CSV table of C-alpha atoms and ligand atoms in Angstrom, one decimal:
chain,number,residue,atom,x,y,z
A,1,UNK,CA,76.1,115.3,98.8
A,2,UNK,CA,79.6,116.4,98.3
A,3,UNK,CA,81.5,119.7,96.8
A,4,UNK,CA,84.3,118.3,94.8
A,5,UNK,CA,86.7,120.2,92.7
A,6,UNK,CA,88.8,118.1,90.3
A,7,UNK,CA,91.6,118.8,88.4
A,8,UNK,CA,93.0,117.1,85.3
A,9,UNK,CA,96.4,117.9,84.0
A,10,UNK,CA,97.8,118.1,80.4
A,11,UNK,CA,98.4,114.7,79.5
A,12,UNK,CA,94.8,113.5,80.9
A,13,UNK,CA,93.6,116.6,78.6
A,14,UNK,CA,95.6,115.8,75.6
A,15,UNK,CA,93.0,114.8,73.0
A,16,UNK,CA,90.1,114.9,72.2
A,17,UNK,CA,89.7,111.4,73.3
A,18,UNK,CA,91.1,112.4,76.5
A,19,UNK,CA,89.2,115.1,76.7
A,20,UNK,CA,86.0,113.0,75.7
A,21,UNK,CA,87.0,110.2,79.1
A,22,UNK,CA,87.7,113.6,81.4
A,23,UNK,CA,84.1,114.2,80.5
A,24,UNK,CA,82.8,111.2,81.4
A,25,UNK,CA,84.8,110.9,84.5
A,26,UNK,CA,83.8,114.6,85.4
A,27,UNK,CA,80.4,113.0,84.9
A,28,UNK,CA,79.7,109.8,86.3
A,29,UNK,CA,81.0,111.7,89.5
A,30,UNK,CA,78.5,114.6,89.3
A,31,UNK,CA,75.9,111.6,88.5
A,32,UNK,CA,77.0,110.3,92.3
A,33,UNK,CA,74.6,113.0,93.5
A,34,UNK,CA,78.3,115.4,93.7
A,35,UNK,CA,78.3,119.6,92.9
A,36,UNK,CA,81.4,120.3,90.5
A,37,UNK,CA,84.5,122.5,90.0
A,38,UNK,CA,86.4,120.9,87.5
A,39,UNK,CA,90.1,122.9,86.7
A,40,UNK,CA,91.7,122.3,83.7
A,41,UNK,CA,95.5,122.8,82.5
A,42,UNK,CA,96.3,123.0,79.0
A,43,UNK,CA,96.7,120.1,76.6
A,44,UNK,CA,100.0,118.9,77.3
A,45,UNK,CA,102.6,120.8,75.4
A,46,UNK,CA,100.9,123.5,74.5
A,47,UNK,CA,102.4,125.0,77.1
A,48,UNK,CA,105.7,124.5,76.3
A,49,UNK,CA,105.1,125.7,72.2
A,50,UNK,CA,103.7,129.4,74.4
A,51,UNK,CA,107.2,129.2,75.9
A,52,UNK,CA,109.1,128.8,72.8
A,53,UNK,CA,107.2,131.7,71.0
A,54,UNK,CA,108.3,133.9,73.7
A,55,UNK,CA,111.9,133.0,73.6
A,56,UNK,CA,112.3,133.1,69.4
A,57,UNK,CA,110.6,136.7,69.7
A,58,UNK,CA,113.1,137.7,72.3
A,59,UNK,CA,115.5,136.9,75.3
A,60,UNK,CA,114.4,138.6,77.7
A,61,UNK,CA,110.1,138.6,76.8
A,62,UNK,CA,108.1,141.4,78.1
A,63,UNK,CA,106.4,140.1,81.1
A,64,UNK,CA,103.3,141.0,81.1
A,65,UNK,CA,102.6,140.5,77.7
A,66,UNK,CA,104.8,136.4,78.8
A,67,UNK,CA,101.6,135.7,81.5
A,68,UNK,CA,98.8,137.0,78.3
A,69,UNK,CA,100.7,134.3,76.3
A,70,UNK,CA,101.1,131.5,78.2
A,71,UNK,CA,97.7,131.3,79.8
A,72,UNK,CA,96.2,130.9,76.3
A,73,UNK,CA,96.5,127.4,76.9
A,74,UNK,CA,93.6,126.7,78.4
A,75,UNK,CA,91.4,129.5,77.7
A,76,UNK,CA,91.4,126.4,74.6
A,77,UNK,CA,91.1,123.0,77.2
A,78,UNK,CA,88.0,124.6,79.2
A,79,UNK,CA,86.0,125.4,76.5
A,80,UNK,CA,86.7,122.4,75.0
A,81,UNK,CA,85.5,120.4,78.4
A,82,UNK,CA,82.6,122.5,78.9
A,83,UNK,CA,81.7,121.8,75.3
A,84,UNK,CA,82.0,118.5,75.3
A,85,UNK,CA,79.9,118.3,78.6
A,86,UNK,CA,77.3,120.3,77.0
A,87,UNK,CA,76.9,117.5,73.9
A,88,UNK,CA,76.4,115.1,76.6
A,89,UNK,CA,73.5,116.7,78.0
A,90,UNK,CA,75.1,118.2,81.4
A,91,UNK,CA,74.9,121.2,82.4
A,92,UNK,CA,78.3,123.2,81.7
A,93,UNK,CA,80.1,126.1,82.2
A,94,UNK,CA,84.0,127.6,82.1
A,95,UNK,CA,85.1,130.6,83.5
A,96,UNK,CA,88.6,132.1,82.9
A,97,UNK,CA,91.2,133.0,85.6
A,98,UNK,CA,90.4,136.7,85.3
A,99,UNK,CA,86.2,135.4,85.0
A,100,UNK,CA,85.8,133.8,88.3
A,101,UNK,CA,88.0,136.3,89.6
A,102,UNK,CA,91.3,134.4,91.1
A,103,UNK,CA,92.9,137.3,92.5
A,104,UNK,CA,96.8,137.3,92.6
A,105,UNK,CA,99.0,139.6,93.3
A,106,UNK,CA,101.0,141.5,90.3
A,107,UNK,CA,104.4,138.7,90.0
A,108,UNK,CA,103.6,137.6,86.4
A,109,UNK,CA,104.6,134.0,86.1
A,110,UNK,CA,105.0,133.1,89.5
A,111,UNK,CA,101.7,135.1,91.1
A,112,UNK,CA,100.5,134.3,94.2
A,113,UNK,CA,96.9,133.7,94.6
A,114,UNK,CA,95.6,136.5,97.6
A,115,UNK,CA,92.1,135.9,96.9
A,116,UNK,CA,88.9,134.0,95.5
A,117,UNK,CA,85.2,135.6,95.1
A,118,UNK,CA,82.7,132.8,95.7
A,119,UNK,CA,79.9,133.9,94.8
A,120,UNK,CA,80.1,133.6,91.1
A,121,UNK,CA,80.5,130.0,91.1
A,122,UNK,CA,78.5,128.6,93.8
A,123,UNK,CA,74.9,130.7,92.2
A,124,UNK,CA,76.3,128.1,89.3
A,125,UNK,CA,76.6,125.2,90.9
A,126,UNK,CA,73.6,125.7,92.9
A,127,UNK,CA,71.8,125.6,89.6
A,128,UNK,CA,73.4,122.5,89.0
A,129,UNK,CA,76.2,123.1,86.9
A,130,UNK,CA,79.2,122.1,86.6
A,131,UNK,CA,82.4,124.5,86.8
A,132,UNK,CA,85.3,124.3,84.5
A,133,UNK,CA,88.2,126.3,85.4
A,134,UNK,CA,91.1,127.5,83.8
A,135,UNK,CA,94.7,126.7,86.1
A,136,UNK,CA,97.5,128.4,86.0
A,137,UNK,CA,95.9,131.8,85.1
A,138,UNK,CA,94.6,134.6,88.0
A,139,UNK,CA,94.2,138.4,87.5
A,140,UNK,CA,96.1,140.9,89.1
A,141,UNK,CA,94.3,144.4,91.0
A,142,UNK,CA,94.8,146.5,87.7
A,143,UNK,CA,93.2,143.6,86.1
A,144,UNK,CA,96.3,142.3,84.3
A,145,UNK,CA,96.2,138.4,83.0
A,146,UNK,CA,98.4,137.0,85.2
A,147,UNK,CA,100.0,133.5,85.8
A,148,UNK,CA,101.3,131.3,89.1
A,149,UNK,CA,104.1,129.1,87.8
A,150,UNK,CA,104.6,125.5,85.6
A,151,UNK,CA,102.8,123.0,86.9
A,152,UNK,CA,100.8,125.9,88.5
A,153,UNK,CA,97.2,124.7,87.7
A,154,UNK,CA,97.7,122.3,90.8
A,155,UNK,CA,97.8,125.3,93.0
A,156,UNK,CA,95.0,126.5,91.1
A,157,UNK,CA,92.6,123.6,92.2
A,158,UNK,CA,93.4,123.7,95.6
A,159,UNK,CA,92.7,127.4,96.0
A,160,UNK,CA,89.4,126.7,94.4
A,161,UNK,CA,88.7,124.2,97.3
A,162,UNK,CA,89.4,125.9,99.6
A,163,UNK,CA,87.9,129.4,98.4
A,164,UNK,CA,84.8,127.0,98.2
A,165,UNK,CA,85.1,125.4,101.5
A,166,UNK,CA,85.3,122.1,99.6
A,167,UNK,CA,85.0,118.4,101.3
A,168,UNK,CA,87.9,117.0,98.5
A,169,UNK,CA,90.3,118.2,95.8
A,170,UNK,CA,90.9,115.5,93.8
A,171,UNK,CA,94.2,115.6,91.2
A,172,UNK,CA,94.1,113.7,87.9
A,173,UNK,CA,97.3,112.7,87.2
A,174,UNK,CA,98.9,110.7,84.5
A,175,UNK,CA,101.0,108.1,87.4
A,176,UNK,CA,99.4,106.4,90.2
A,177,UNK,CA,99.8,108.7,93.0
A,178,UNK,CA,103.2,109.7,95.0
A,179,UNK,CA,105.7,106.5,95.3
A,180,UNK,CA,108.2,106.0,97.3
A,181,UNK,CA,110.4,106.5,95.4
A,182,UNK,CA,111.1,106.9,91.5
A,183,UNK,CA,109.4,103.9,89.7
A,184,UNK,CA,112.0,104.6,86.8
A,185,UNK,CA,115.1,104.2,89.6
A,186,UNK,CA,113.6,101.5,91.7
A,187,UNK,CA,111.3,98.8,90.4
A,188,UNK,CA,110.3,98.5,93.7
A,189,UNK,CA,108.6,101.9,94.5
A,190,UNK,CA,105.3,101.1,96.4
A,191,UNK,CA,102.5,104.1,96.2
A,192,UNK,CA,102.1,105.7,99.0
A,193,UNK,CA,98.7,105.2,101.2
A,194,UNK,CA,98.6,108.6,102.9
A,195,UNK,CA,101.1,111.5,103.1
A,196,UNK,CA,101.7,114.3,105.7
A,197,UNK,CA,101.8,118.0,104.3
A,198,UNK,CA,105.2,118.3,105.3
A,199,UNK,CA,106.4,115.2,103.7
A,200,UNK,CA,105.0,116.0,100.8
A,201,UNK,CA,106.7,119.9,100.8
A,202,UNK,CA,109.8,118.3,101.2
A,203,UNK,CA,109.3,115.4,98.5
A,204,UNK,CA,108.2,118.3,96.1
A,205,UNK,CA,110.8,120.7,96.6
A,206,UNK,CA,113.3,117.8,96.6
A,207,UNK,CA,112.4,117.2,92.7
A,208,UNK,CA,109.8,114.7,93.1
A,209,UNK,CA,107.0,116.4,90.9
A,210,UNK,CA,103.7,115.2,91.2
A,211,UNK,CA,102.4,118.4,92.9
A,212,UNK,CA,103.5,122.2,92.2
A,213,UNK,CA,105.4,122.8,95.5
A,214,UNK,CA,103.3,126.4,96.3
A,215,UNK,CA,99.8,123.8,96.5
A,216,UNK,CA,101.0,121.2,99.2
A,217,UNK,CA,101.9,125.1,100.9
A,218,UNK,CA,98.3,126.4,100.2
A,219,UNK,CA,96.4,123.1,100.9
A,220,UNK,CA,98.0,122.5,104.6
A,221,UNK,CA,97.5,126.3,105.0
A,222,UNK,CA,93.8,125.6,104.9
A,223,UNK,CA,93.6,122.1,105.4
A,224,UNK,CA,92.5,120.5,102.0
A,225,UNK,CA,92.8,117.1,102.1
A,226,UNK,CA,94.9,116.3,98.3
A,227,UNK,CA,94.0,112.9,96.9
A,228,UNK,CA,96.2,112.1,94.1
A,229,UNK,CA,95.3,110.1,91.6
A,230,UNK,CA,95.1,108.8,87.9
A,231,UNK,CA,93.2,109.9,85.2
A,232,UNK,CA,93.4,106.3,83.2
A,233,UNK,CA,92.3,104.0,86.0
A,234,UNK,CA,89.8,103.6,89.4
A,235,UNK,CA,92.9,103.0,91.5
A,236,UNK,CA,92.9,105.1,95.3
A,237,UNK,CA,96.0,107.5,94.7
A,238,UNK,CA,98.2,109.0,97.9
A,239,UNK,CA,96.3,111.1,100.3
A,240,UNK,CA,98.2,114.1,101.2
A,241,UNK,CA,96.6,115.6,104.4
A,242,UNK,CA,97.3,116.4,108.0
A,243,UNK,CA,99.9,113.8,110.2
A,244,UNK,CA,98.9,111.4,112.2
A,245,UNK,CA,100.0,108.8,114.3
A,246,UNK,CA,99.9,105.8,111.9
A,247,UNK,CA,101.9,108.5,110.4
A,248,UNK,CA,104.5,109.5,112.7
A,249,UNK,CA,105.7,106.0,113.2
A,250,UNK,CA,107.0,105.8,109.8
A,251,UNK,CA,110.6,106.5,110.2
A,252,UNK,CA,111.0,107.3,106.3
A,253,UNK,CA,108.4,108.0,103.6
A,254,UNK,CA,109.9,108.6,100.8
A,255,UNK,CA,113.6,109.3,98.8
A,256,UNK,CA,113.9,111.7,97.0
A,257,UNK,CA,117.3,113.3,94.8
A,258,UNK,CA,117.3,116.1,92.7
A,259,UNK,CA,120.0,116.5,89.9
A,260,UNK,CA,119.7,120.0,89.1
A,261,UNK,CA,121.8,121.4,91.5
A,262,UNK,CA,125.6,121.9,91.0
A,263,UNK,CA,128.5,123.0,94.5
A,264,UNK,CA,131.4,125.9,94.1
A,265,UNK,CA,134.0,125.2,96.8
A,266,UNK,CA,135.8,128.5,98.3
A,267,UNK,CA,139.3,127.4,99.2
A,268,UNK,CA,141.0,128.3,101.5
A,269,UNK,CA,139.3,131.8,102.4
A,270,UNK,CA,141.1,133.8,105.8
A,271,UNK,CA,138.7,131.7,108.9
A,272,UNK,CA,137.7,135.3,110.3
A,273,UNK,CA,134.6,136.8,111.3
A,274,UNK,CA,131.9,137.8,108.5
A,275,UNK,CA,133.1,135.3,105.5
A,276,UNK,CA,130.3,133.8,105.0
A,277,UNK,CA,128.0,136.3,104.6
A,278,UNK,CA,131.1,138.0,102.0
A,279,UNK,CA,130.8,134.7,100.0
A,280,UNK,CA,126.8,134.9,100.1
A,281,UNK,CA,125.3,138.1,100.5
A,282,UNK,CA,126.2,138.8,96.2
A,283,UNK,CA,124.3,136.0,95.2
A,284,UNK,CA,121.3,136.7,97.2
A,285,UNK,CA,121.6,139.8,96.0
A,286,UNK,CA,121.4,138.5,92.3
A,287,UNK,CA,118.5,136.6,93.4
A,288,UNK,CA,120.3,133.4,93.2
A,289,UNK,CA,119.3,130.8,96.2
A,290,UNK,CA,122.1,128.9,97.8
A,291,UNK,CA,121.1,125.4,99.6
A,292,UNK,CA,123.5,123.3,101.1
A,293,UNK,CA,126.2,125.0,103.0
A,294,UNK,CA,129.3,123.4,104.8
A,295,UNK,CA,132.5,125.1,106.6
A,296,UNK,CA,135.6,123.4,107.3
A,297,UNK,CA,137.7,123.1,110.6
A,298,UNK,CA,139.8,125.8,109.6
A,299,UNK,CA,143.6,124.9,109.3
A,300,UNK,CA,146.1,127.4,109.6
A,301,UNK,CA,143.5,130.3,110.3
A,302,UNK,CA,142.3,129.5,105.9
A,303,UNK,CA,139.5,127.4,105.7
A,304,UNK,CA,137.6,125.9,101.8
A,305,UNK,CA,133.7,127.1,102.3
A,306,UNK,CA,131.5,125.1,100.0
A,307,UNK,CA,127.6,126.0,98.6
A,308,UNK,CA,125.4,124.7,96.5
A,309,UNK,CA,123.0,126.2,93.5
A,310,UNK,CA,121.0,125.0,91.3
A,311,UNK,CA,122.2,124.3,87.6
A,312,UNK,CA,119.9,127.6,86.1
A,313,UNK,CA,122.2,129.9,87.8
A,314,UNK,CA,125.4,127.8,87.8
A,315,UNK,CA,127.3,130.6,85.7
A,316,UNK,CA,126.5,134.0,87.0
A,317,UNK,CA,127.0,131.7,90.3
A,318,UNK,CA,130.6,130.8,89.7
A,319,UNK,CA,131.9,134.1,88.4
A,320,UNK,CA,130.6,136.5,91.4
A,321,UNK,CA,132.0,134.0,94.0
A,322,UNK,CA,135.1,133.8,91.7
A,323,UNK,CA,134.8,138.0,91.8
A,324,UNK,CA,134.4,137.2,95.6
A,325,UNK,CA,137.5,134.6,96.4
A,326,UNK,CA,139.7,137.6,94.8
A,327,UNK,CA,138.7,140.0,96.7
A,328,UNK,CA,139.0,137.7,100.2
A,329,UNK,CA,141.9,136.6,99.5
A,330,UNK,CA,141.1,132.6,98.8
A,331,UNK,CA,143.0,130.7,97.0
A,332,UNK,CA,140.9,129.2,94.1
A,333,UNK,CA,137.3,128.9,93.6
A,334,UNK,CA,136.3,124.6,92.6
A,335,UNK,CA,133.2,123.3,91.2
A,336,UNK,CA,131.8,120.7,91.2
A,337,UNK,CA,128.7,120.0,87.8
A,338,UNK,CA,128.4,116.4,88.6
A,339,UNK,CA,126.4,116.1,91.3
A,340,UNK,CA,123.7,114.9,92.9
A,341,UNK,CA,121.4,115.5,96.3
A,342,UNK,CA,119.6,112.6,97.4
A,343,UNK,CA,117.6,112.6,100.3
A,344,UNK,CA,115.1,111.0,103.0
A,345,UNK,CA,112.3,112.3,104.3
A,346,UNK,CA,110.0,111.1,107.0
A,347,UNK,CA,108.0,112.5,110.4
A,348,UNK,CA,109.6,109.0,112.1
A,349,UNK,CA,112.3,110.9,111.8
A,350,UNK,CA,111.4,113.4,114.8
A,351,UNK,CA,111.4,110.9,117.3
A,352,UNK,CA,114.2,107.9,116.5
A,353,UNK,CA,117.7,108.8,116.7
A,354,UNK,CA,120.1,106.7,114.9
A,355,UNK,CA,118.8,107.6,111.3
A,356,UNK,CA,121.1,109.5,110.1
A,357,UNK,CA,124.1,106.2,111.0
A,358,UNK,CA,121.6,104.0,109.1
A,359,UNK,CA,121.5,106.9,105.1
A,360,UNK,CA,125.3,107.2,105.5
A,361,UNK,CA,126.4,103.5,106.2
A,362,UNK,CA,124.0,102.2,103.9
A,363,UNK,CA,125.5,104.2,101.5
A,364,UNK,CA,129.4,103.3,102.6
A,365,UNK,CA,128.9,99.8,102.4
A,366,UNK,CA,128.5,100.7,98.1
A,367,UNK,CA,131.7,102.9,98.3
A,368,UNK,CA,129.3,106.1,97.6
A,369,UNK,CA,131.6,109.2,99.5
A,370,UNK,CA,129.3,111.7,100.8
A,371,UNK,CA,130.6,115.1,100.4
A,372,UNK,CA,127.6,117.1,102.2
A,373,UNK,CA,124.9,117.0,104.4
A,374,UNK,CA,122.1,119.2,105.3
A,375,UNK,CA,119.5,117.6,108.2
A,376,UNK,CA,115.8,119.1,108.6
A,377,UNK,CA,113.8,117.5,111.0
A,378,UNK,CA,112.6,115.5,108.8
A,379,UNK,CA,114.2,115.3,106.6
A,380,UNK,CA,118.4,114.2,106.2
A,381,UNK,CA,119.9,115.3,102.3
A,382,UNK,CA,123.3,114.5,101.1
A,383,UNK,CA,125.3,115.5,98.2
A,384,UNK,CA,127.1,112.9,95.4
A,385,UNK,CA,128.5,111.9,93.3
A,386,UNK,CA,125.9,111.9,90.0
A,387,UNK,CA,127.0,108.5,89.0
A,388,UNK,CA,126.0,106.7,91.9
A,389,UNK,CA,122.1,108.3,92.0
A,390,UNK,CA,120.4,105.4,91.1
A,391,UNK,CA,122.6,103.2,93.1
A,392,UNK,CA,122.3,105.9,96.3
A,393,UNK,CA,118.6,105.8,95.7
A,394,UNK,CA,118.2,102.2,95.5
A,395,UNK,CA,120.5,101.4,98.6
A,396,UNK,CA,118.7,103.2,100.8
A,397,UNK,CA,115.2,102.2,99.0
A,398,UNK,CA,115.8,99.5,100.7
A,399,UNK,CA,118.1,100.6,103.9
A,400,UNK,CA,114.1,101.7,104.8
A,401,UNK,CA,112.2,98.3,104.5
A,402,UNK,CA,110.7,100.8,101.7
A,403,UNK,CA,111.1,98.1,99.2
A,404,UNK,CA,109.1,94.9,101.2
B,501,LIG,N1,99.8,124.3,81.7
B,501,LIG,C1,100.8,125.2,82.7
B,501,LIG,C2,102.1,124.2,82.7
B,501,LIG,O1,102.1,123.3,81.6
B,501,LIG,C3,100.1,125.1,84.6
B,501,LIG,C4,99.8,123.3,84.2
B,501,LIG,O2,99.9,122.4,83.5
B,501,LIG,O3,99.3,123.5,85.5
B,501,LIG,O4,103.1,124.8,84.0
B,502,MG,MG1,101.9,119.1,86.7
């Protein structure tokens, strides 16, 4: 007998018919002799509706009340699922975040889970009850409702699994698992059977949207095996787990792309110590995170300093940078919104030479110009003209043998 945590996302819970389908799947796993905790999201579209209401009311909705509002969708879905299971003759009980309680810090809309006491849930499980938990929400030390950020139910599920030392955490979603790249762009994309936490973290932060990034961090920290799979069929999905020898042998496991970054270049700044800090610190003070950074070799004591920021922060970043540029006597500030970051990710890169060369050669063969480059141990990212996004992804997918 195992303890299984299952999580069903908004699409899987999207209608009464689909909730019935979820209940059947839960019942089947329970009937096979497992203890069960089920974490669910709001029905698809519901959270967006609540967000829209808040935005209609105010440009800057109060942070505490905003979380009270957007957490509401999950209350509906836990009740419906528990009702459904009870009508099928099972013992089931719904829990809101604060009832467990899922304790978090007080950073509304991006709260971090700090602790989950397991006594209530364990007592119920002992009596054969199926536990249904509202994802996405928690409670802070003062008793206020908090939420974990969009897509946060993934993190709720992994955290429940960690707290209960569950045998597995199954994340049921509307895709079959994690793919080698976006199947909408590349028809040869393949489902990955097993992927390491580190690779999954990179892929998630580079734009693959299957799992919330924080859920992967949580899984890695507490060593929770996460099985991402479809709620619409019985196929095995992707196991996100500790790295092993086999994974290390794979040079590149996935290709990701992110269109939501923009490039800002400060042209002909005097090249002297402290310039990078001068340009970047006002941005970090404004809470804008800078991703890629390139500084050119200087000529006649002048250099160009280029970086990327999230699209959402573009306007603010540009006006801040223009001010700095003036203060440091730079010639001008240029920007380009039509760029995409394309990345290759794989554990095998750590021990193989020539991966970057292979990537750059493949892109060059298609006449794709690389504007910026950044690397980590298991990732190489390049910034290219946005019009080459699809082509770049496909070419790299082929070049690293992922299409076979
Ligand atoms: N319902 C929340 C959202 O739409 C949480 C989740 O689905 O994971 O972001
Ligand atoms: Mg999701």
